[in-house]
PDB file of C-alpha atoms in Angstrom:
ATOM      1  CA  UNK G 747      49.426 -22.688  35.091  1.00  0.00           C
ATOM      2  CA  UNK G 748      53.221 -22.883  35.464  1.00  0.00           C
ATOM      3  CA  UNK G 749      54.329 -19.354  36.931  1.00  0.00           C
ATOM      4  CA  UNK G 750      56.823 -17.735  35.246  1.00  0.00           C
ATOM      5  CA  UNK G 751      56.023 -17.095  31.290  1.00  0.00           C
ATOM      6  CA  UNK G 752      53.633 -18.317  29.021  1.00  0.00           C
ATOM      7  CA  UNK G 753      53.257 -21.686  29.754  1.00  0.00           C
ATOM      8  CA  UNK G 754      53.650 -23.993  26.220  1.00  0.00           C
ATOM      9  CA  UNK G 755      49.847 -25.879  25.770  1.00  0.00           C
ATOM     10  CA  UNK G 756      48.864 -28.966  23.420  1.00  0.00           C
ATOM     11  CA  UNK G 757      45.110 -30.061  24.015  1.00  0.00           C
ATOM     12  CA  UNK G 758      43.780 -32.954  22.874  1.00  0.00           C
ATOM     13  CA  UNK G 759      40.501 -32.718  20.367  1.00  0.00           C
ATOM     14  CA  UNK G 760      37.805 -31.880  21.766  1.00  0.00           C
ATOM     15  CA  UNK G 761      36.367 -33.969  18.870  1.00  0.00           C
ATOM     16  CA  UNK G 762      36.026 -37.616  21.075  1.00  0.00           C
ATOM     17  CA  UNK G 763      36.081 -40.725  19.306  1.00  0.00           C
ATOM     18  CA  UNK G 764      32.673 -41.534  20.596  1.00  0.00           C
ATOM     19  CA  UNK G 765      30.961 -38.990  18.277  1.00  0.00           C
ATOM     20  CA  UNK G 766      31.773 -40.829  15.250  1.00  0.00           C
ATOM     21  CA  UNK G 767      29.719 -38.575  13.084  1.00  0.00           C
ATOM     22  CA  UNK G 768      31.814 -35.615  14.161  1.00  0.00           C
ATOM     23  CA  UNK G 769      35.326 -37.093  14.107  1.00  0.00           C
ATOM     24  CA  UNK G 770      37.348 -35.624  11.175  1.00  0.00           C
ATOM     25  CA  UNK G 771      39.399 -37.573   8.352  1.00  0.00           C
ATOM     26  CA  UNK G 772      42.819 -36.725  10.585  1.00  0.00           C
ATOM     27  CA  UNK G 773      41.298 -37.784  13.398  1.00  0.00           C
ATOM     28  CA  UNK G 774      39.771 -41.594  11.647  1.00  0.00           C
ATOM     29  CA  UNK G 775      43.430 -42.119  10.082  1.00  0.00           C
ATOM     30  CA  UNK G 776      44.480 -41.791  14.141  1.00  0.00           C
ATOM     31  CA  UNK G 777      42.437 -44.001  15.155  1.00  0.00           C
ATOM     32  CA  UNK G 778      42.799 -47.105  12.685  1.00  0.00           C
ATOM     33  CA  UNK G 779      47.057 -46.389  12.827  1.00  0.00           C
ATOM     34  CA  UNK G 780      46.220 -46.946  16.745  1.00  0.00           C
ATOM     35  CA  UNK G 781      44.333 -49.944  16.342  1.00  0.00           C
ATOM     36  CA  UNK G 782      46.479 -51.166  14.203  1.00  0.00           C
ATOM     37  CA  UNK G 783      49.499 -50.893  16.158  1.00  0.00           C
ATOM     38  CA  UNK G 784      47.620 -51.785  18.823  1.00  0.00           C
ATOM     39  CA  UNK G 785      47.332 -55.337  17.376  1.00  0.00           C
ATOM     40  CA  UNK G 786      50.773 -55.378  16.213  1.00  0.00           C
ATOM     41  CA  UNK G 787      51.825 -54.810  20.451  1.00  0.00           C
ATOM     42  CA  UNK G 788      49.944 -57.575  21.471  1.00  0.00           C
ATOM     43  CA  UNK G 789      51.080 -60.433  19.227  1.00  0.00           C
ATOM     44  CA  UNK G 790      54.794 -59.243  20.086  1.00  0.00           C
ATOM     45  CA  UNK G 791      53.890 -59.011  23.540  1.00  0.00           C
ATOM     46  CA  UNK G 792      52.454 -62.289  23.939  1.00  0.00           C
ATOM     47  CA  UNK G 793      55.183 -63.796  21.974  1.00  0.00           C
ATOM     48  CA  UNK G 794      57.458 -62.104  24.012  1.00  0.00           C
ATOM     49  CA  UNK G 795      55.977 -63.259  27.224  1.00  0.00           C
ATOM     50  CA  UNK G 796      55.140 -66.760  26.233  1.00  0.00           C
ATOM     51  CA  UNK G 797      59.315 -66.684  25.201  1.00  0.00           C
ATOM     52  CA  UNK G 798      60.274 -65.191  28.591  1.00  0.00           C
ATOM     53  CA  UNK G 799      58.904 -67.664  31.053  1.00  0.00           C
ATOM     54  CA  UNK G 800      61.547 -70.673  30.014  1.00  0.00           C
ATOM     55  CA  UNK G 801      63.986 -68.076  29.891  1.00  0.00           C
ATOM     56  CA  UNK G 802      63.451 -66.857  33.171  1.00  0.00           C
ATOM     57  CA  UNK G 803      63.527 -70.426  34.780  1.00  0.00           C
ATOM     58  CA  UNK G 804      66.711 -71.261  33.305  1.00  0.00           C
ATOM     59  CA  UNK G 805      68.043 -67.984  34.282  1.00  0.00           C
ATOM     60  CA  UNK G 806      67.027 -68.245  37.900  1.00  0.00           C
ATOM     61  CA  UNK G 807      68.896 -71.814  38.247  1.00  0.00           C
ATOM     62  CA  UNK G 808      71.497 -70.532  36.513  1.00  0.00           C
ATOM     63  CA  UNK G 809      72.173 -67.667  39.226  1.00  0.00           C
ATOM     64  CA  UNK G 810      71.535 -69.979  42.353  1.00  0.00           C
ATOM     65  CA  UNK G 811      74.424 -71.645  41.144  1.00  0.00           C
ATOM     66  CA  UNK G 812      76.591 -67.860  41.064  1.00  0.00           C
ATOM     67  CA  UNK G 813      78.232 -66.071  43.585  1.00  0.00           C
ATOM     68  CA  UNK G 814      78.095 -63.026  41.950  1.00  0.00           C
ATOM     69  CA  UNK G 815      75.288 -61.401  43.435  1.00  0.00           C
ATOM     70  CA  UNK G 816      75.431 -58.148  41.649  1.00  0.00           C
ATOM     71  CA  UNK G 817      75.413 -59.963  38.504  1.00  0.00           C
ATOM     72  CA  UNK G 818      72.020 -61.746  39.904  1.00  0.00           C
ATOM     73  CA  UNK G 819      70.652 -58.444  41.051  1.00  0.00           C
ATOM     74  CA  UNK G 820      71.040 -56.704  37.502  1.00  0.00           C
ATOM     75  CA  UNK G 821      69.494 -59.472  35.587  1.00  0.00           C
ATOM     76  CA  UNK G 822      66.554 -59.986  37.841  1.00  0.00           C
ATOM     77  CA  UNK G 823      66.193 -56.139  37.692  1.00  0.00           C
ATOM     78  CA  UNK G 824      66.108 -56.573  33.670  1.00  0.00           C
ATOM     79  CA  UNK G 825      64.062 -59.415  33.583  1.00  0.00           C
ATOM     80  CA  UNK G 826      61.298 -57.403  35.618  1.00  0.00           C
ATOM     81  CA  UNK G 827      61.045 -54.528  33.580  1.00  0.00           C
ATOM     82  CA  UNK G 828      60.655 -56.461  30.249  1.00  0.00           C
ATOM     83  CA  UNK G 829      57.775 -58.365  31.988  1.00  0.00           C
ATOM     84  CA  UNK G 830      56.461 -54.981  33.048  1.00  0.00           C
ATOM     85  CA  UNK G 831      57.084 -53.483  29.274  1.00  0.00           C
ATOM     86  CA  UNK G 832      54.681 -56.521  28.288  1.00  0.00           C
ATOM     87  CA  UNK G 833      52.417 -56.210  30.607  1.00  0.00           C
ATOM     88  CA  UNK G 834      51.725 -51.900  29.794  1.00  0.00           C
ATOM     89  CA  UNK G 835      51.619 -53.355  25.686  1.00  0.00           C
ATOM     90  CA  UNK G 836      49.157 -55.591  26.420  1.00  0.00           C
ATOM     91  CA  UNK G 837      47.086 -53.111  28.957  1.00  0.00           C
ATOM     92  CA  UNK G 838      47.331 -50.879  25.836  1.00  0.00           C
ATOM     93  CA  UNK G 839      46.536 -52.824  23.021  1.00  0.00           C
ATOM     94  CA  UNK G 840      43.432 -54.621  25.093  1.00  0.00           C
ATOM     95  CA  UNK G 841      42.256 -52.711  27.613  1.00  0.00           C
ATOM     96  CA  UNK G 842      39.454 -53.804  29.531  1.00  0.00           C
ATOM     97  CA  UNK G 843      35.823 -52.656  28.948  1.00  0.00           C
ATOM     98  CA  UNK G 844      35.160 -49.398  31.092  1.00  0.00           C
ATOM     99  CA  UNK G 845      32.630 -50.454  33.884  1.00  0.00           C
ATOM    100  CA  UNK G 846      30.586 -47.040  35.145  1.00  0.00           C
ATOM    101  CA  UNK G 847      30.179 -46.401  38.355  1.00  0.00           C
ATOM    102  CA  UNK G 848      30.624 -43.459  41.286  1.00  0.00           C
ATOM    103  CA  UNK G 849      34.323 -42.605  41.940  1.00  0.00           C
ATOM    104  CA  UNK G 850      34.980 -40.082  44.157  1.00  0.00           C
ATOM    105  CA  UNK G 851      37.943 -38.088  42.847  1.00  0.00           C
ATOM    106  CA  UNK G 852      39.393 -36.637  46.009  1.00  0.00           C
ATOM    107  CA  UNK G 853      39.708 -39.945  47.879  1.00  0.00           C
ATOM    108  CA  UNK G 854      41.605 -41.890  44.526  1.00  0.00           C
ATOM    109  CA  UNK G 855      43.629 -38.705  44.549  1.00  0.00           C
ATOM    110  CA  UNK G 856      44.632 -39.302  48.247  1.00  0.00           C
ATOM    111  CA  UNK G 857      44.826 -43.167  47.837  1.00  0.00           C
ATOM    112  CA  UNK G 858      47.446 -42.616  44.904  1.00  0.00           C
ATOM    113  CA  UNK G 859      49.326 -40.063  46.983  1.00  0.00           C
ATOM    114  CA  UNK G 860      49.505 -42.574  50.118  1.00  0.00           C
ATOM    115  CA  UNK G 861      50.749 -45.379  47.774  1.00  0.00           C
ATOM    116  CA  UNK G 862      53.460 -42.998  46.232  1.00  0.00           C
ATOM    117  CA  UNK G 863      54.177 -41.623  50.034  1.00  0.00           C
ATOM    118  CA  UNK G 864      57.684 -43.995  50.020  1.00  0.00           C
ATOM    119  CA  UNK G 865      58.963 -41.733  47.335  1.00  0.00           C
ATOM    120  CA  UNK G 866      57.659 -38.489  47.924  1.00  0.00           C
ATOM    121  CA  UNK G 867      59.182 -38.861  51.513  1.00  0.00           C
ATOM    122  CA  UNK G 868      62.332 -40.206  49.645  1.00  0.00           C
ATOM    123  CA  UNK G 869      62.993 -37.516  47.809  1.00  0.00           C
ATOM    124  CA  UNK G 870      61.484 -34.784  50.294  1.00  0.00           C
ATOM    125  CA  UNK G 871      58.803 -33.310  47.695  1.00  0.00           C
ATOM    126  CA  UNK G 872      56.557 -30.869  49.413  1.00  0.00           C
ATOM    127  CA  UNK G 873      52.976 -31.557  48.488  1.00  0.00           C
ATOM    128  CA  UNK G 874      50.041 -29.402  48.319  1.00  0.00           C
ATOM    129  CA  UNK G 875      45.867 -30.516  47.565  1.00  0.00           C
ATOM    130  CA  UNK G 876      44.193 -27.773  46.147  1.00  0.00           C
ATOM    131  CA  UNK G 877      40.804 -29.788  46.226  1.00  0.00           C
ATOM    132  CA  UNK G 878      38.011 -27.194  45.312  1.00  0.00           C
ATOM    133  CA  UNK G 879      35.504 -29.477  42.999  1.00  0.00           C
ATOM    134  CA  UNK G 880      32.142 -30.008  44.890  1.00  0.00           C
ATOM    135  CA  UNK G 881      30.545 -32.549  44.595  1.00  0.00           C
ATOM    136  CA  UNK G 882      33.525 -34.507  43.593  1.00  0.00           C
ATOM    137  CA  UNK G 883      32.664 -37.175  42.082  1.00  0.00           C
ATOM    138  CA  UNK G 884      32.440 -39.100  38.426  1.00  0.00           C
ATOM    139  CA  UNK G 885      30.927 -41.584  36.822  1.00  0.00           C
ATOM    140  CA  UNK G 886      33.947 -43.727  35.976  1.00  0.00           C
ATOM    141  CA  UNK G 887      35.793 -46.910  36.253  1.00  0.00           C
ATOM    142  CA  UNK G 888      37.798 -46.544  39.460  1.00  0.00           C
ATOM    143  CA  UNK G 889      40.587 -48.764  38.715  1.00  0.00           C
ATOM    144  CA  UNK G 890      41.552 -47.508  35.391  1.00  0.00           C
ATOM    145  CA  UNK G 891      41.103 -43.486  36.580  1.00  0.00           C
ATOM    146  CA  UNK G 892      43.766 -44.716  39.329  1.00  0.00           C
ATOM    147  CA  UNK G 893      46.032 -45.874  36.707  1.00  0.00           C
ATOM    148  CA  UNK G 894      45.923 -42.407  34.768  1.00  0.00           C
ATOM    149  CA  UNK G 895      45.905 -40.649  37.792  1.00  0.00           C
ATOM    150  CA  UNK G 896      49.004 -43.130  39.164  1.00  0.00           C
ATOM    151  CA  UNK G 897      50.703 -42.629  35.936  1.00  0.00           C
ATOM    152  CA  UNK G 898      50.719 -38.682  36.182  1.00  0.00           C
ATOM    153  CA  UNK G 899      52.046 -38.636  39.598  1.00  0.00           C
ATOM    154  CA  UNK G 900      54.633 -41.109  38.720  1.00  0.00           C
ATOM    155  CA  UNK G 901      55.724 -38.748  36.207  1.00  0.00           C
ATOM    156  CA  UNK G 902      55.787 -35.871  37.842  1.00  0.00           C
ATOM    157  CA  UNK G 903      58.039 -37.308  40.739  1.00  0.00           C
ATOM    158  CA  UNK G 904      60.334 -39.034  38.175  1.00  0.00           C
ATOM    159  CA  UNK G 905      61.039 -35.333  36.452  1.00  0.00           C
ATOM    160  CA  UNK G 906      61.564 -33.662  40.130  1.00  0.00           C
ATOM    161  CA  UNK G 907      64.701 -33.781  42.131  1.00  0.00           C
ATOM    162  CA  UNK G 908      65.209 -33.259  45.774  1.00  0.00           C
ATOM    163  CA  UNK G 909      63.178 -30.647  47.646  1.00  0.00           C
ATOM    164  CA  UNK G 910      60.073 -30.502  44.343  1.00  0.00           C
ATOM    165  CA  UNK G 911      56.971 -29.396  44.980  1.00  0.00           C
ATOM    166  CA  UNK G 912      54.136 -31.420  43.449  1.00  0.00           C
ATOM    167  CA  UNK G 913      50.548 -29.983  43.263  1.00  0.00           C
ATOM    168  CA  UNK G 914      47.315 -31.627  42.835  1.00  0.00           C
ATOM    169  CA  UNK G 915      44.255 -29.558  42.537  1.00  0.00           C
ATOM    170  CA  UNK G 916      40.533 -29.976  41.262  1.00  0.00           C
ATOM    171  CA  UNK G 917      37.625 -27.684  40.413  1.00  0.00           C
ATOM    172  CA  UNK G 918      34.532 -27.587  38.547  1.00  0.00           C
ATOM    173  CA  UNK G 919      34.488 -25.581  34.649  1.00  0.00           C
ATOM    174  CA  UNK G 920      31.289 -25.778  32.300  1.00  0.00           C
ATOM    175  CA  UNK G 921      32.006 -25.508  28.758  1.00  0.00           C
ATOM    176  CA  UNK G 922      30.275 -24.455  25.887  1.00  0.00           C
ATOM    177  CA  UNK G 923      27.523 -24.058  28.447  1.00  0.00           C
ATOM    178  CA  UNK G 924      27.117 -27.918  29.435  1.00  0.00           C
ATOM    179  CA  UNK G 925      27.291 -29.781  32.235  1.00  0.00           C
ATOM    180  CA  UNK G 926      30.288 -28.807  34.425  1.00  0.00           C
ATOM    181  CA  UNK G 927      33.492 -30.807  33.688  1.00  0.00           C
ATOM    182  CA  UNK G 928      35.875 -31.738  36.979  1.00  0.00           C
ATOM    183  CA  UNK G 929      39.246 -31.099  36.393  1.00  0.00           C
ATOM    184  CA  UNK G 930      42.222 -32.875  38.162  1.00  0.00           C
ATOM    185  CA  UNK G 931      45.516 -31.055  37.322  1.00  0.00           C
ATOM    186  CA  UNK G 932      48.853 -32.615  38.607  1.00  0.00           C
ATOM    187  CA  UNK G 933      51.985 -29.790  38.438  1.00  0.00           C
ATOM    188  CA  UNK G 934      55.110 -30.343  38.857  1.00  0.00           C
ATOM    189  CA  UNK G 935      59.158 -28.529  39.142  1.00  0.00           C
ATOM    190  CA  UNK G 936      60.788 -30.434  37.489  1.00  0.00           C
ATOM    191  CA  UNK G 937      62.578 -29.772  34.120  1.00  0.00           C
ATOM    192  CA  UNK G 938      59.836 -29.192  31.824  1.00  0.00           C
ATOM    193  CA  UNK G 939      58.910 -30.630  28.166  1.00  0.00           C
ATOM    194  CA  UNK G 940      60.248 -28.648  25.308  1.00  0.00           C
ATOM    195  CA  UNK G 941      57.773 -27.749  22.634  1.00  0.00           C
ATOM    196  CA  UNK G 942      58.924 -30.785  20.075  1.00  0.00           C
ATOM    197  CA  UNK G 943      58.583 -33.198  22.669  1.00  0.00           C
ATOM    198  CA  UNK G 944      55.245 -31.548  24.141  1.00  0.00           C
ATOM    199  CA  UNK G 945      53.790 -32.535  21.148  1.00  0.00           C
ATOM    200  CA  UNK G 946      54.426 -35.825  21.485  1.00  0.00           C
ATOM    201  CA  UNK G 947      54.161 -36.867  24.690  1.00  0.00           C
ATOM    202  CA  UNK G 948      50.637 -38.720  24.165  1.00  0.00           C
ATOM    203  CA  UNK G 949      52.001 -40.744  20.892  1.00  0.00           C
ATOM    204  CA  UNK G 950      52.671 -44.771  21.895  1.00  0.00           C
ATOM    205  CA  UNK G 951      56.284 -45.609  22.885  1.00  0.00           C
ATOM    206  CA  UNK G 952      57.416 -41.891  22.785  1.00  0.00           C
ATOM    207  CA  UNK G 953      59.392 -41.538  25.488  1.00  0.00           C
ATOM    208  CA  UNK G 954      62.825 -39.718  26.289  1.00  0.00           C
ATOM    209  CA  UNK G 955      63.457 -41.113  29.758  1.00  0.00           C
ATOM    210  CA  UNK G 956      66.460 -43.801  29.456  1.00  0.00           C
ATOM    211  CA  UNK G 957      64.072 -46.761  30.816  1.00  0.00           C
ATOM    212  CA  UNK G 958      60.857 -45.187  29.898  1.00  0.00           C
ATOM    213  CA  UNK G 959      58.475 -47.530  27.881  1.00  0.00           C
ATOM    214  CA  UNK G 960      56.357 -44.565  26.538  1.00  0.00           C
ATOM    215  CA  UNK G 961      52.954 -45.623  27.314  1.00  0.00           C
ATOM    216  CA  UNK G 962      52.168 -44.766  30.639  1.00  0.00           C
ATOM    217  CA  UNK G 963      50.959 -41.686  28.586  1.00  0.00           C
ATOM    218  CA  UNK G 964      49.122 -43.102  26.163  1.00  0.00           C
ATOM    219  CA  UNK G 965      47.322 -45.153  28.216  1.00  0.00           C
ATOM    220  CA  UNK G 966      46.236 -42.429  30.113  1.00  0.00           C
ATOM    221  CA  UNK G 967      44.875 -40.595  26.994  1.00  0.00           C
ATOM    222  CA  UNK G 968      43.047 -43.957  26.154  1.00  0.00           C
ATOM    223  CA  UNK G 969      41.270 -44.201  29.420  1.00  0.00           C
ATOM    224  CA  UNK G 970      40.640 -40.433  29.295  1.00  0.00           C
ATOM    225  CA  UNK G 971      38.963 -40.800  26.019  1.00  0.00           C
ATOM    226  CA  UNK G 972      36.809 -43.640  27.131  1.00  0.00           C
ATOM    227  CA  UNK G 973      35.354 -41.789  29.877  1.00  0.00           C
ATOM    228  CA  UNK G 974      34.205 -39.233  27.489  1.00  0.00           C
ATOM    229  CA  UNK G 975      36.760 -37.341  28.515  1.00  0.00           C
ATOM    230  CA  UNK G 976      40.026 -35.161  28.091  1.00  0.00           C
ATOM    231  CA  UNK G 977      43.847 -34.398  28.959  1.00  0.00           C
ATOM    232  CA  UNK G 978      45.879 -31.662  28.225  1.00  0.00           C
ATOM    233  CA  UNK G 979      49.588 -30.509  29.274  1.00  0.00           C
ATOM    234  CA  UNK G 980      51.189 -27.495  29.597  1.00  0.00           C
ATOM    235  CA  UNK G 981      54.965 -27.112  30.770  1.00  0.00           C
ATOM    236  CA  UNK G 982      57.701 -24.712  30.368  1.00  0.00           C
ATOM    237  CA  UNK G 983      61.515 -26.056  30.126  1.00  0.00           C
ATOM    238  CA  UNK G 984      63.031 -25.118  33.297  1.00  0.00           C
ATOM    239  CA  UNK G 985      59.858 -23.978  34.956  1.00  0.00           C
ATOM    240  CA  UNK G 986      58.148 -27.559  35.121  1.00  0.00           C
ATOM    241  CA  UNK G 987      54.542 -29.331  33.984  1.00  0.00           C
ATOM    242  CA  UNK G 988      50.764 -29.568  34.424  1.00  0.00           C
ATOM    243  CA  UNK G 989      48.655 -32.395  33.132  1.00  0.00           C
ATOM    244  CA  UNK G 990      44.883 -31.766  33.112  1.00  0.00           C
ATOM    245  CA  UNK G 991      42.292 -34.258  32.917  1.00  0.00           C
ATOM    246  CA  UNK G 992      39.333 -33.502  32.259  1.00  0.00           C
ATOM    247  CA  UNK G 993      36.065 -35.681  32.758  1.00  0.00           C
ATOM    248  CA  UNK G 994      31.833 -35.099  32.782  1.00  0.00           C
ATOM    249  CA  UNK G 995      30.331 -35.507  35.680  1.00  0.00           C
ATOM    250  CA  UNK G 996      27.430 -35.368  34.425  1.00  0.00           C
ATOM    251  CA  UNK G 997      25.415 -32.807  36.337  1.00  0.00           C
TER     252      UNK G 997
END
């Protein structure tokens, strides 16, 4: 929870898509608009990308011949976030089959944290592990939990400023008297999501950050969902956010 007052709380359907028999008429109407859109991202994105490389090679001879560095600078900058805006469509319109195997939560956690240590230090954001699941570990693909969990830190530093405080905790919850879920929550100070936007932070290409490519989250929810799984935020404006995965272990 977000101290301070009741935070705001959107949870995703407990309904997953793998239970086909139990997945309401909302939910199928969902589901095809995703596919669909997710077919319309990739033949942009590879015509994009297939577009981009000639354009990129005459742009790179083009600035060997400048002097104007800054000039170079910006439009290299440019050029790599389109590729890296193609590159997230195409992760989310075909992701990669989910391979299962043992992933021990608390050492990705730490893994992500060390990779992200160049701009936690940068920006002098305290950090606390609040690891209390045991056993801690899934049945998951490691590399794609990574990206969700990468993408959530990511976030979470982005909406901080100097001196944050970013807290990453786990623990063990049964529901509806099943097999205990582990949860991985990643909490933030940083502004907060207002209620409209909290709403629609999982949607595809909803973003409200100025370079933001607004799938970092919907990939996440993707992944989640394909490890039988769940995510949830909460935030308050003002007092900051919590994101909440949630995934079977199985037990």
């Amino acid at each position: 929870m977000v101290s301070g007052k009741p935070v705001e709380k959107i949870t995703l359907e407990k309904t997953a898509p793998w239970h086909a028999t139990a997945i309401s008429d909302e939910n199928l109407q969902r589901l095809d608009r995703l596919a669909n859109l997710g077919t319309l991202s990739a033949g942009i994105a590879h015509e994009i990308k297939n577009g981009l490389v000639p354009i990129k090679t005459f742009v790179e001879l083009m600035l060997q011949k400048s002097d104007d560095r800054e000039l170079a600078a910006s439009v290299e900058r440019e050029l790599k976030r389109i590729d890296s805006l193609i590159v997230q469509m195409l992760r989310f319109a075909s992701p990669r089959p989910v391979t299962f195997a043992p992933v021990q939560v608390h050492e990705l956690l730490d893994i992500s944290l060390k990779l992200l240590q160049h701009q936690i230090s940068g920006k002098m954001i305290s950090v606390t592990r609040n690891y209390h699941a045991t056993p801690c570990t899934v049945q998951g693909d490691e590399a794609q939990l990574q990206q969700v969990v990468m993408n959530l830190l990511l976030n979470a530093l982005e909406s901080m400023g100097f001196d944050g405080a970013l807290t990453i905790s786990t623990e063990l919850a049964k529901e509806d008297h099943n097999a205990p879920w582990l949860k991985i929550s990643v909490q933030d100070t940083g502004g907060g999501i207002s209620a409209e936007n909290l709403d629609r932070v999982f949607e595809p290409f909803f973003t409200t950050k100025k370079n933001g490519t607004g799938l970092g989250l919907a990939i996440s929810r993707h992944v989640t969902w394909e490890h039988r799984g769940k995510i949830e935020a909460q935030s308050q404006v003002g007092k900051g956010s919590v994101f909440i995965v949630s995934l079977p272990t199985g037990a």
